[in-house]
Amino acid sequence: MSTETLLNPFFGEYGGMYVPQILVPALLQLEKAFVQYKDDPVFKAELNDLLYNYAGRPTPLTLCRNITKGTKTKIYLKREDLMHGGAHKTNQVLGQALLAKRMGKTRIIAETGAGQHGVATSIVCALFGLQCRIYMGAVDVKRQEPNVFRMRLMGAEVVPVTTGIATLKEACTEALRDWSGSFETTHYMLGTAAGPHPFPTIVKYFQKIIGEEAKQQFKGFENDKLPDIVVAAVGGGSNAIGMFTDFVKEESVRLVGVEPAGYGIETGKHGAPLGHGDKGIFFGARSYNMQDKYGQIHESHSISAGLDFPSVGPEHAYLKDSGRAEYNSVTDEEALNAFKELSLHEGIIPALESSHAVAWALKEARANPDKEQTILVNLSGRGDKDIFTVANILKERGEF
Amino acid sequence: MSRYEKLFADLKAKNEGAFVPFMTIGDPTVEDSFKVLSALIDGGADALELGIPFSDPGADGPTIQESDRRALNSGANTVNCFEVIKKIRQKYPDTPIGLLMYVNLVFAPGIDTFFKLCADSGVDSVLIPDVPLQMIEMEPVWQEEAKKNGVDLVMLAPPNADDETLSKIAKNCHGYIYLLSRAGVTGVEKEAGKPISHIVKFLKENGAPPALLGFGISKPEHVKQAIADGADGAISGSALVKILAQHLDDTDAMYEALKQFVSEMKAATKR
């Protein structure tokens, strides 16, 4: 085996493979399998069969009928919420599971925040008869209870991680710890376009179908035109990179990633490393992190467990610095309002993660009511998992 | 001659291996740290391997995670940890001091700034466990900054590495080479793994500096075995941190227990 990577592990200055030497062979093995199979006709046919006949692709593109009233903006939603499993996560776990099988791995571990990636991982493990262990922050286990039950129902072992602030950051670190002792039999099914090489590249490859499909569907609705703006929420960055990738080359299209501003950027309680973090190396890659001047990683905050992460995938750091994409943020409150509006006026209950993208699109539309524009929003997941969280907040406020 | 070179030459003359304890600086507090580290050297430690605590120590098991947490809670940071190192360096001018650093604590202040701090404080080596050979080869800055500041860049040699990787690690590694006895994270829950004699031999043939075996070294017989297998010494971390954690309410007893443990481990290095 060569000691060098087959693919470039960097996106500009970001990315890389900053893991203990002991994990490098596992990463190189994964990279090799990816390079070997990604264009293999048998592999592709198997993946497509699963995507279309098991997971529910293609997902529809929906024009919002009501929430844009009073503006000249058209908002289209890419309905990843209708995927089997309830979010875009299923796209890439199918790909990784097929790679894991070809590498002869019998056990899968994964980290999860909102539980969507944990659910997706549990789905493929049940389907392929793989042993499955999910690391989830103890706080998230509580706030995403329905997803925990789903995972257990499908045979996964859910391990609550109690270290630190017991959310996604700790779950990621714990999964890496497990893997450093188990890589011979175990595949680490990383859930987002972050972490050490080759994960950001692999996850993007399996998620870019979102943008490719959406572009064709949009052209069908809009006379072969492209959207003016493409928007996606950014936690680790997988739904956003999946949506952006096919549009990066389309220079007329404005790409907007939306990070969680939590209680407000000025409070420090947010999860917006791209907008308000510093360069660092964490979770195996160089990127933007929320950290202090010494490099200690800060705790993040977001109403949405899936966006509650103090780092971000390295390609987004690159897209930010190159100016190709811009990264804005919306608060918990704004996301919550978008959650309510989309439910009330479009009959779609969005995930709190996706609500951030919707909130930004609505703000943009309402700030420019006379501007004729089209916005394509990645509705990355459905909000069923969030209804108890939201119900508690609304009850506390006496709104419900 | 560097402190490591002198140490290993002296030990060879005495027909002994090295015993190197690991400790997190700032555990249990920044104030107590100087006495903790002094106790280790007074107990017979040949060199120190020290960590500056990190918020997310991904290569460590529960024992050292707790150690990092205690240190950070006591207010430890990069600056006051280096102050502790300076005091140790003043008191013990000949004992080699190595740092075991998570990469972000080296990167965030600026790699050049960090290595300059090392040079100014009398640090002899830096091991960054989450910067593997592949990154060191792609980014010359790690070696360049270490060399410029007269600091040895130590590397990990894991048991699962193939010959090509091991020979490259042997050539790129300075000061000493940190040989891993097994996969996984730090902590004494697992005994040291398979015999390492063949790896030690291979590394030496490829020009590696002296090899210290780490992970799972918690008893004098582990030290004895490591040296019998050809290692130049052994590193023990979690076992010491556990002793420290058992004496949090009585620091004098803590220093005494650490000193005692180190002297027992050191005694096992005699060939």
XYZ file of C-alpha atoms in Angstrom:
671
model
C 0.000 0.000 0.000
C 1.262 3.433 -0.861
C 1.758 5.844 2.012
C 0.379 8.692 -0.068
C -3.183 9.697 -0.778
C -4.639 9.051 -4.250
C -6.699 12.228 -4.240
C -5.792 15.711 -3.085
C -6.805 15.840 0.593
C -6.941 19.646 0.577
C -9.402 22.262 -0.615
C -7.043 25.183 -0.976
C -5.446 25.425 2.454
C -8.313 23.577 4.146
C -8.989 19.907 4.789
C -6.174 17.415 5.170
C -5.913 14.265 7.207
C -5.028 15.287 10.760
C -5.521 12.023 12.589
C -3.212 9.780 14.591
C -0.980 7.646 12.371
C -2.836 4.546 13.514
C -5.971 5.672 11.624
C -4.224 6.544 8.382
C -4.375 3.015 6.888
C -8.138 2.961 7.469
C -8.537 6.303 5.674
C -6.306 5.229 2.795
C -8.231 1.954 2.481
C -11.491 3.902 2.291
C -10.060 6.301 -0.260
C -8.841 3.406 -2.366
C -12.247 1.716 -2.281
C -13.929 4.995 -3.210
C -11.620 5.612 -6.159
C -11.973 2.011 -7.285
C -15.762 1.782 -7.137
C -17.244 5.246 -7.625
C -17.356 4.841 -11.417
C -17.767 1.087 -11.427
C -20.953 0.227 -13.387
C -22.027 -2.518 -10.974
C -21.526 -0.258 -7.950
C -23.386 2.603 -9.614
C -26.261 0.384 -10.654
C -26.600 -0.963 -7.113
C -26.477 2.542 -5.621
C -29.014 3.903 -8.097
C -31.367 1.008 -7.483
C -31.260 1.812 -3.768
C -31.624 5.565 -4.287
C -34.617 5.263 -6.580
C -36.401 2.095 -5.473
C -35.658 2.095 -1.761
C -34.983 5.661 -0.679
C -37.458 7.561 -2.847
C -35.405 9.555 -5.345
C -35.944 11.716 -7.214
C -37.299 14.070 -4.583
C -39.731 16.718 -5.870
C -39.117 20.421 -6.337
C -41.964 22.429 -4.825
C -42.861 26.055 -5.584
C -44.096 27.779 -2.424
C -47.614 29.050 -2.985
C -48.272 31.246 0.034
C -45.313 32.362 2.128
C -43.935 34.663 -0.550
C -47.167 36.662 -0.829
C -46.530 40.364 -1.042
C -43.190 39.873 -2.772
C -42.099 39.103 -6.319
C -39.821 36.307 -5.174
C -40.439 32.701 -6.093
C -39.115 30.210 -3.562
C -38.581 26.639 -4.668
C -37.988 23.913 -2.107
C -35.869 20.878 -2.914
C -37.779 18.272 -0.980
C -35.065 16.155 0.639
C -37.498 15.990 3.564
C -39.360 13.396 1.527
C -36.405 11.026 1.401
C -36.733 7.737 3.224
C -35.362 8.414 6.686
C -36.597 11.987 6.641
C -33.538 13.835 5.389
C -30.817 14.048 2.766
C -28.557 11.907 4.975
C -29.821 8.703 3.348
C -28.165 9.620 0.015
C -24.655 9.243 1.278
C -25.056 6.427 3.825
C -26.186 4.179 0.979
C -22.968 4.975 -0.859
C -20.781 4.488 2.197
C -22.550 1.235 3.111
C -21.829 -0.214 -0.326
C -18.166 0.769 0.111
C -18.074 -0.742 3.617
C -19.444 -4.018 2.274
C -16.826 -4.098 -0.458
C -14.102 -3.449 2.132
C -15.363 -6.440 4.128
C -16.338 -4.413 7.208
C -18.966 -5.997 9.443
C -19.513 -3.235 11.963
C -20.530 0.393 11.482
C -20.076 3.295 13.874
C -21.398 6.805 13.398
C -21.834 10.084 15.216
C -25.104 11.936 15.147
C -26.405 15.308 16.281
C -30.078 15.642 15.458
C -30.229 11.917 14.981
C -30.924 12.141 11.245
C -27.569 10.661 10.333
C -27.995 8.083 13.089
C -31.359 7.105 11.652
C -29.966 6.929 8.124
C -27.058 4.805 9.344
C -29.430 2.511 11.251
C -31.498 2.119 8.097
C -28.610 0.890 5.968
C -27.274 -1.319 8.740
C -30.657 -3.007 9.095
C -30.850 -3.365 5.336
C -27.377 -4.867 4.943
C -27.207 -6.798 8.219
C -24.358 -4.734 9.655
C -23.721 -4.294 13.359
C -24.427 -0.668 14.237
C -23.345 1.630 17.057
C -24.311 5.302 17.139
C -22.551 7.884 19.309
C -24.856 10.707 20.320
C -24.396 13.463 22.871
C -26.503 12.797 25.979
C -28.156 16.220 25.575
C -29.115 15.369 22.003
C -30.405 11.940 23.071
C -32.885 13.855 25.169
C -33.862 16.570 22.687
C -34.145 14.156 19.743
C -35.918 11.317 21.510
C -38.070 10.178 18.555
C -34.975 9.603 16.463
C -33.302 7.657 19.269
C -36.306 5.358 19.362
C -36.202 4.957 15.581
C -32.539 3.957 15.689
C -33.116 1.420 18.440
C -36.138 0.022 16.622
C -33.910 -0.687 13.635
C -31.420 -2.521 15.798
C -28.792 0.144 16.419
C -27.050 0.545 19.736
C -27.254 4.220 20.720
C -24.471 5.277 23.084
C -25.087 8.565 24.916
C -21.839 10.538 25.222
C -21.647 12.457 28.475
C -18.273 14.200 28.173
C -18.000 17.968 27.661
C -21.305 19.582 26.757
C -22.585 16.223 25.530
C -23.563 17.224 21.987
C -22.312 16.571 18.464
C -18.713 17.705 19.060
C -18.253 15.084 21.772
C -20.022 12.413 19.714
C -17.563 13.034 16.850
C -14.545 12.716 19.129
C -15.951 9.562 20.711
C -16.556 7.947 17.315
C -12.934 8.641 16.344
C -11.782 7.079 19.625
C -13.784 3.926 18.908
C -12.442 3.763 15.362
C -8.817 4.056 16.430
C -9.205 0.696 18.161
C -11.664 -1.009 15.823
C -10.826 0.002 12.233
C -9.959 -3.508 11.119
C -13.567 -4.690 11.284
C -15.337 -1.370 11.532
C -16.239 1.358 9.077
C -16.730 4.833 10.481
C -19.737 6.154 8.600
C -19.073 9.833 9.065
C -22.251 11.814 8.581
C -21.232 15.087 7.054
C -18.847 16.655 4.568
C -16.309 17.273 7.318
C -13.666 15.297 9.176
C -10.412 13.967 7.759
C -9.830 13.206 4.091
C -11.374 11.344 2.273
C -14.704 11.925 4.072
C -15.428 15.468 2.793
C -14.791 14.306 -0.773
C -16.795 11.089 -0.445
C -19.765 12.707 1.257
C -19.874 15.456 -1.365
C -19.740 12.891 -4.154
C -22.754 11.028 -2.805
C -24.695 14.208 -1.942
C -24.179 16.183 -5.133
C -27.202 14.409 -6.598
C -29.312 16.964 -4.681
C -28.071 19.915 -6.723
C -27.928 17.975 -9.984
C -31.562 16.928 -9.695
C -32.692 20.327 -8.453
C -31.015 22.129 -11.342
C -32.774 20.019 -13.963
C -36.122 20.302 -12.185
C -35.732 24.052 -11.812
C -34.925 24.469 -15.487
C -38.058 22.504 -16.284
C -40.198 24.932 -14.281
C -38.422 28.134 -15.281
C -37.833 27.984 -19.002
C -34.339 26.538 -18.836
C -33.139 29.331 -16.543
C -31.028 28.997 -13.430
C -32.108 30.196 -9.985
C -30.800 33.586 -8.850
C -29.936 32.306 -5.392
C -29.322 28.818 -3.997
C -29.622 28.507 -0.218
C -28.827 25.755 2.268
C -28.283 25.456 5.996
C -24.741 24.725 7.139
C -23.830 22.679 10.180
C -21.128 20.250 9.138
C -22.062 21.158 5.590
C -23.271 18.046 3.769
C -26.669 19.217 2.550
C -25.175 22.535 1.483
C -22.255 21.015 -0.415
C -24.684 18.530 -1.994
C -26.840 21.410 -3.182
C -24.000 23.785 -4.176
C -21.655 21.494 -6.076
C -23.458 21.443 -9.416
C -24.007 25.222 -9.197
C -20.441 26.241 -8.342
C -19.561 26.493 -12.020
C -22.673 28.590 -12.766
C -21.262 32.000 -12.021
C -24.600 33.829 -12.218
C -25.945 31.842 -9.272
C -25.445 33.317 -5.811
C -24.647 30.566 -3.302
C -25.678 31.230 0.286
C -24.946 28.997 3.260
C -26.870 29.729 6.434
C -25.232 29.090 9.781
C -27.053 29.064 13.111
C -26.726 32.351 15.001
C -28.301 30.680 18.045
C -29.200 33.270 20.685
C -27.442 35.862 18.534
C -23.862 36.141 17.323
C -23.126 38.862 19.908
C -23.953 36.456 22.773
C -21.248 34.025 21.668
C -23.876 31.297 21.886
C -24.079 30.316 18.230
C -22.735 27.784 15.785
C -21.340 29.998 13.041
C -17.616 29.215 12.605
C -17.559 30.372 8.967
C -18.991 33.772 9.764
C -17.473 34.288 13.182
C -14.756 31.685 13.823
C -11.031 31.342 13.281
C -8.812 29.011 11.324
C -7.881 25.871 13.165
C -7.489 22.114 12.964
C -10.202 20.062 14.595
C -11.980 16.770 13.878
C -9.278 15.737 11.447
C -9.286 18.751 9.155
C -8.201 22.340 8.837
C -11.181 24.648 8.634
C -12.923 27.448 10.490
C -13.664 26.668 14.134
C -15.178 28.366 17.116
C -12.111 28.454 19.337
C -10.130 30.664 21.702
C -6.743 32.218 20.930
C -4.954 29.151 22.303
C -6.943 26.743 20.121
C -9.352 25.361 22.715
C -12.608 24.497 20.969
C -15.621 26.488 22.154
C -19.041 25.116 22.850
C -21.541 25.918 20.135
C -25.252 26.535 20.513
C -28.212 26.134 18.211
C -31.887 25.300 18.668
C -31.180 22.759 15.964
C -29.106 19.808 17.179
C -27.910 19.130 13.637
C -26.319 22.576 13.344
C -24.919 22.657 16.879
C -21.280 22.199 15.894
C -18.247 24.453 16.423
C -16.518 23.492 13.171
C -17.507 23.073 9.522
C -16.560 21.049 6.473
C -13.323 22.261 4.843
C -14.727 22.861 1.372
C -17.070 25.506 2.764
C -14.051 27.253 4.281
C -12.525 27.210 0.817
C -15.719 28.442 -0.906
C -15.932 31.259 1.633
C -12.342 32.443 1.200
C -12.543 32.211 -2.586
C -15.709 34.300 -2.484
C -17.703 31.757 -4.486
C -20.172 31.236 -1.654
C -21.272 33.563 1.122
C -22.210 32.480 4.614
C -24.840 34.273 6.647
C -26.630 33.332 9.814
C -30.113 33.377 11.318
C -31.057 33.122 14.978
C -32.980 30.391 16.786
C -35.933 32.768 16.843
C -35.889 33.409 13.102
C -35.553 29.693 12.400
C -38.447 28.943 14.722
C -40.622 31.490 12.940
C -39.777 29.950 9.575
C -40.612 26.530 11.009
C -44.033 27.829 12.039
C -44.701 29.723 8.810
C -43.864 26.841 6.515
C -46.040 24.535 8.605
C -48.958 26.963 8.744
C -48.942 28.284 5.180
C -47.425 25.574 3.034
C -48.392 22.456 4.973
C -44.754 21.401 5.247
C -43.125 20.854 8.644
C -39.419 21.450 8.054
C -36.523 20.250 10.166
C -35.160 23.003 12.421
C -31.917 22.711 10.440
C -33.676 23.400 7.131
C -35.763 26.117 8.786
C -32.587 28.206 8.916
C -32.341 28.161 5.117
C -36.045 28.937 4.772
C -35.715 31.813 7.246
C -32.896 33.395 5.263
C -34.846 33.047 1.992
C -37.905 34.689 3.551
C -35.807 37.551 4.912
C -34.245 38.089 1.508
C -37.626 38.032 -0.225
C -39.223 40.453 2.231
C -36.279 42.834 2.218
C -36.687 43.165 -1.564
C -40.435 42.911 -2.139
C -40.351 44.418 -5.623
C -37.443 42.399 -6.905
C -38.309 39.589 -9.271
C -36.080 36.759 -8.191
C -35.987 33.012 -7.766
C -34.555 31.311 -4.704
C -33.859 27.597 -4.540
C -33.851 26.340 -0.953
C -32.614 22.946 0.096
C -35.287 21.635 2.433
C -32.842 19.086 3.758
C -35.079 17.325 6.239
C -38.521 17.048 7.749
C -39.439 18.358 11.165
C -41.167 15.360 12.733
C -38.168 14.847 15.008
C -38.426 18.454 16.213
C -42.102 18.683 17.089
C -41.570 17.983 20.792
C -38.772 20.539 21.089
C -40.904 23.147 19.353
C -44.032 22.187 21.298
C -42.188 22.722 24.582
C -40.979 26.156 23.515
C -44.407 27.222 22.282
C -46.112 25.910 25.428
C -43.662 27.799 27.617
C -44.535 30.973 25.765
C -48.239 30.249 26.003
C -48.482 30.281 22.200
C -49.924 26.810 22.065
C 24.752 16.932 21.947
C 21.043 17.252 22.708
C 19.609 16.333 26.095
C 18.034 13.216 24.573
C 21.320 12.127 22.974
C 23.147 12.613 26.254
C 20.438 10.759 28.182
C 20.413 7.721 25.917
C 24.239 7.608 25.863
C 24.364 7.745 29.664
C 21.708 5.049 30.007
C 23.528 2.834 27.558
C 26.699 3.171 29.607
C 24.739 2.177 32.717
C 22.984 -0.645 30.834
C 19.556 0.794 31.646
C 16.455 1.704 29.701
C 14.600 4.982 30.074
C 11.468 5.450 32.100
C 9.420 8.449 30.970
C 6.236 9.459 32.767
C 3.493 11.421 31.015
C 1.532 14.080 32.831
C -0.878 16.853 31.874
C 0.470 20.236 32.895
C -2.026 21.996 35.138
C -3.401 18.786 36.646
C -4.697 19.053 39.319
C -3.986 22.812 39.243
C -1.420 25.059 37.602
C -0.047 25.851 41.082
C 0.413 22.177 42.064
C 1.831 21.202 38.695
C 5.401 22.234 39.471
C 5.505 19.957 42.502
C 3.855 17.083 40.624
C 6.454 17.256 37.873
C 9.284 17.671 40.382
C 8.079 14.526 42.167
C 8.285 12.582 38.906
C 11.877 13.630 38.304
C 12.820 13.150 41.964
C 11.357 9.635 41.742
C 13.821 8.825 38.987
C 12.146 9.819 35.715
C 14.730 9.963 32.941
C 12.690 12.469 30.931
C 9.233 14.023 31.049
C 6.494 13.771 28.456
C 3.984 16.565 29.095
C 0.636 17.536 27.663
C -0.928 20.964 27.566
C -4.609 20.226 28.227
C -7.004 20.305 25.263
C -10.784 20.656 25.166
C -11.258 17.606 22.921
C -8.493 15.041 23.489
C -9.508 12.545 20.797
C -6.562 10.152 21.173
C -7.076 9.745 24.911
C -9.209 7.442 27.001
C -11.315 8.481 30.018
C -8.409 8.828 32.486
C -6.497 11.455 30.524
C -9.704 13.117 29.336
C -10.471 13.731 33.019
C -6.942 15.002 33.536
C -7.362 17.545 30.724
C -10.699 18.592 32.145
C -9.285 19.119 35.645
C -6.409 21.156 34.272
C -8.613 23.344 32.078
C -11.058 23.882 34.931
C -8.159 25.033 37.096
C -7.394 27.718 34.533
C -4.528 26.070 32.663
C -3.716 27.554 29.273
C -0.784 27.490 26.887
C 0.878 30.511 28.483
C 0.798 29.412 32.128
C 1.708 25.833 31.141
C 4.889 27.147 29.548
C 5.601 29.058 32.760
C 5.503 25.737 34.632
C 7.867 24.214 32.069
C 10.302 27.115 32.497
C 10.409 26.544 36.256
C 11.048 22.827 35.786
C 13.756 23.578 33.254
C 15.469 25.913 35.756
C 15.379 23.333 38.522
C 16.373 20.367 36.333
C 18.666 21.647 33.583
C 19.537 18.210 32.152
C 16.215 16.328 32.103
C 14.773 16.135 28.593
C 11.271 17.592 28.369
C 8.950 16.494 25.589
C 5.533 17.922 24.780
C 2.614 15.852 23.549
C 0.319 18.358 21.856
C -2.984 18.194 20.047
C -2.497 19.929 16.739
C -4.891 22.826 17.222
C -2.922 24.081 20.222
C 0.154 24.223 17.993
C -1.647 25.638 14.958
C -3.956 28.256 16.477
C -1.299 30.506 18.060
C 0.821 30.129 14.894
C 3.133 27.175 14.339
C 6.176 29.483 14.416
C 5.033 31.160 17.630
C 4.445 27.824 19.285
C 7.853 26.352 18.479
C 9.513 29.612 19.529
C 7.756 29.275 22.906
C 9.141 25.750 23.134
C 12.675 26.950 22.437
C 12.364 29.788 24.953
C 11.103 27.434 27.657
C 13.692 24.674 27.271
C 11.430 22.110 25.612
C 13.411 19.396 23.804
C 10.770 17.710 21.680
C 7.211 18.012 20.430
C 4.976 15.121 19.429
C 1.724 16.055 17.680
C -0.290 12.816 17.580
C -2.856 14.135 15.109
C -0.269 15.153 12.516
C 0.663 11.883 10.789
C 3.548 11.275 8.399
C 1.340 12.102 5.417
C 0.717 15.654 6.652
C 4.352 16.142 7.694
C 5.397 15.177 4.167
C 2.844 17.443 2.480
C 3.480 20.413 4.765
C 7.186 21.059 5.366
C 6.307 23.762 7.904
C 6.127 21.271 10.793
C 9.722 20.095 10.387
C 11.001 23.519 9.379
C 9.681 25.324 12.429
C 10.851 22.553 14.754
C 14.331 22.566 13.260
C 14.594 26.365 13.199
C 13.901 26.430 16.919
C 16.138 23.515 17.819
C 13.225 21.288 18.842
C 13.026 17.597 17.900
C 9.817 16.548 16.159
C 8.889 13.170 17.630
C 6.577 10.837 15.706
C 4.340 7.912 16.554
C 5.118 4.482 15.135
C 1.950 2.369 15.291
C 1.972 -1.432 15.216
C -0.227 -1.567 12.089
C 2.039 0.549 9.879
C 3.579 -1.117 6.850
C 7.339 -1.174 6.206
C 7.298 1.787 3.832
C 5.493 3.963 6.376
C 7.723 2.816 9.222
C 10.909 3.502 7.304
C 9.711 7.011 6.412
C 8.723 7.645 10.030
C 12.150 6.396 11.138
C 13.842 8.913 8.858
C 11.599 11.869 9.719
C 11.539 11.362 13.466
C 13.965 13.083 15.848
C 14.816 12.887 19.535
C 13.125 9.584 20.188
C 10.407 7.558 18.481
C 7.128 6.880 20.296
C 6.300 3.260 19.650
C 2.666 2.274 20.132
C 2.072 -1.110 21.692
C -1.447 -1.361 20.328
C -4.314 0.406 18.564
C -6.922 2.451 20.395
C -6.739 5.324 22.846
C -4.647 5.839 25.976
C -5.626 4.149 29.222
C -4.677 1.119 31.231
C -7.800 -0.928 30.578
C -5.934 -2.974 27.967
C -2.582 -4.622 28.489
C 0.242 -3.915 26.078
C -0.224 -5.863 22.851
C 1.981 -8.125 20.787
C 5.788 -8.216 21.142
C 7.389 -5.290 19.410
C 10.876 -6.690 18.894
C 10.545 -6.894 15.094
C 9.348 -3.279 14.792
C 12.159 -2.030 17.037
C 14.712 -3.883 14.937
C 13.244 -2.570 11.686
C 13.172 1.028 12.953
C 16.794 0.853 14.109
C 17.885 -0.546 10.738
C 16.193 2.427 9.121
C 17.965 5.026 11.184
C 15.317 5.821 13.788
C 16.259 7.511 17.067
C 15.824 5.456 20.288
C 12.374 3.893 20.668
C 10.158 4.372 23.720
C 7.159 2.092 24.046
C 3.867 3.614 25.150
C 0.172 2.664 25.646
C -0.718 0.045 28.239
C 2.442 0.513 30.333
C 1.136 0.441 33.895
C 3.325 -2.036 35.824
C 7.073 -2.591 36.308
C 6.817 -5.890 34.394
C 5.530 -3.975 31.334
C 8.662 -1.809 31.485
C 10.854 -4.874 31.865
C 9.153 -6.574 28.918
C 9.466 -3.488 26.698
C 13.180 -3.331 27.328
C 13.581 -7.093 26.892
C 11.875 -6.666 23.490
C 14.534 -4.177 22.459
C 12.870 -0.853 23.237
C 15.102 1.840 24.698
C 12.553 2.598 27.363
C 8.886 2.968 28.184
C 6.348 5.749 28.637
C 3.546 5.504 31.162
C 0.685 8.005 31.337
C -2.746 6.862 32.437
C -1.384 4.779 35.337
C 0.258 7.896 36.783
C -2.735 10.090 36.185
C -4.880 7.550 38.040
C -2.563 7.775 41.033
C -2.785 11.559 40.903
C -6.582 11.375 40.711
C -6.721 9.116 43.793
C -4.998 11.769 45.919
C -6.784 14.957 44.923
C -7.636 15.764 48.556
C -4.053 15.403 49.812
C -1.398 16.803 47.520
C 1.527 15.811 49.738
C 0.391 12.194 49.617
C -0.053 12.662 45.842
C 3.547 13.768 45.313
C 4.786 10.918 47.498
C 2.693 8.271 45.696
C 3.792 9.521 42.270
C 7.415 9.535 43.332
C 7.097 6.005 44.691
C 5.439 4.712 41.504
C 8.074 6.300 39.277
C 10.897 4.801 41.333
C 9.359 1.308 41.026
C 8.931 1.725 37.281
C 12.455 3.124 36.932
C 13.893 0.174 38.869
C 12.484 -2.133 36.181
C 14.592 -0.453 33.481
C 17.837 -2.029 34.656
C 18.937 -4.709 32.237
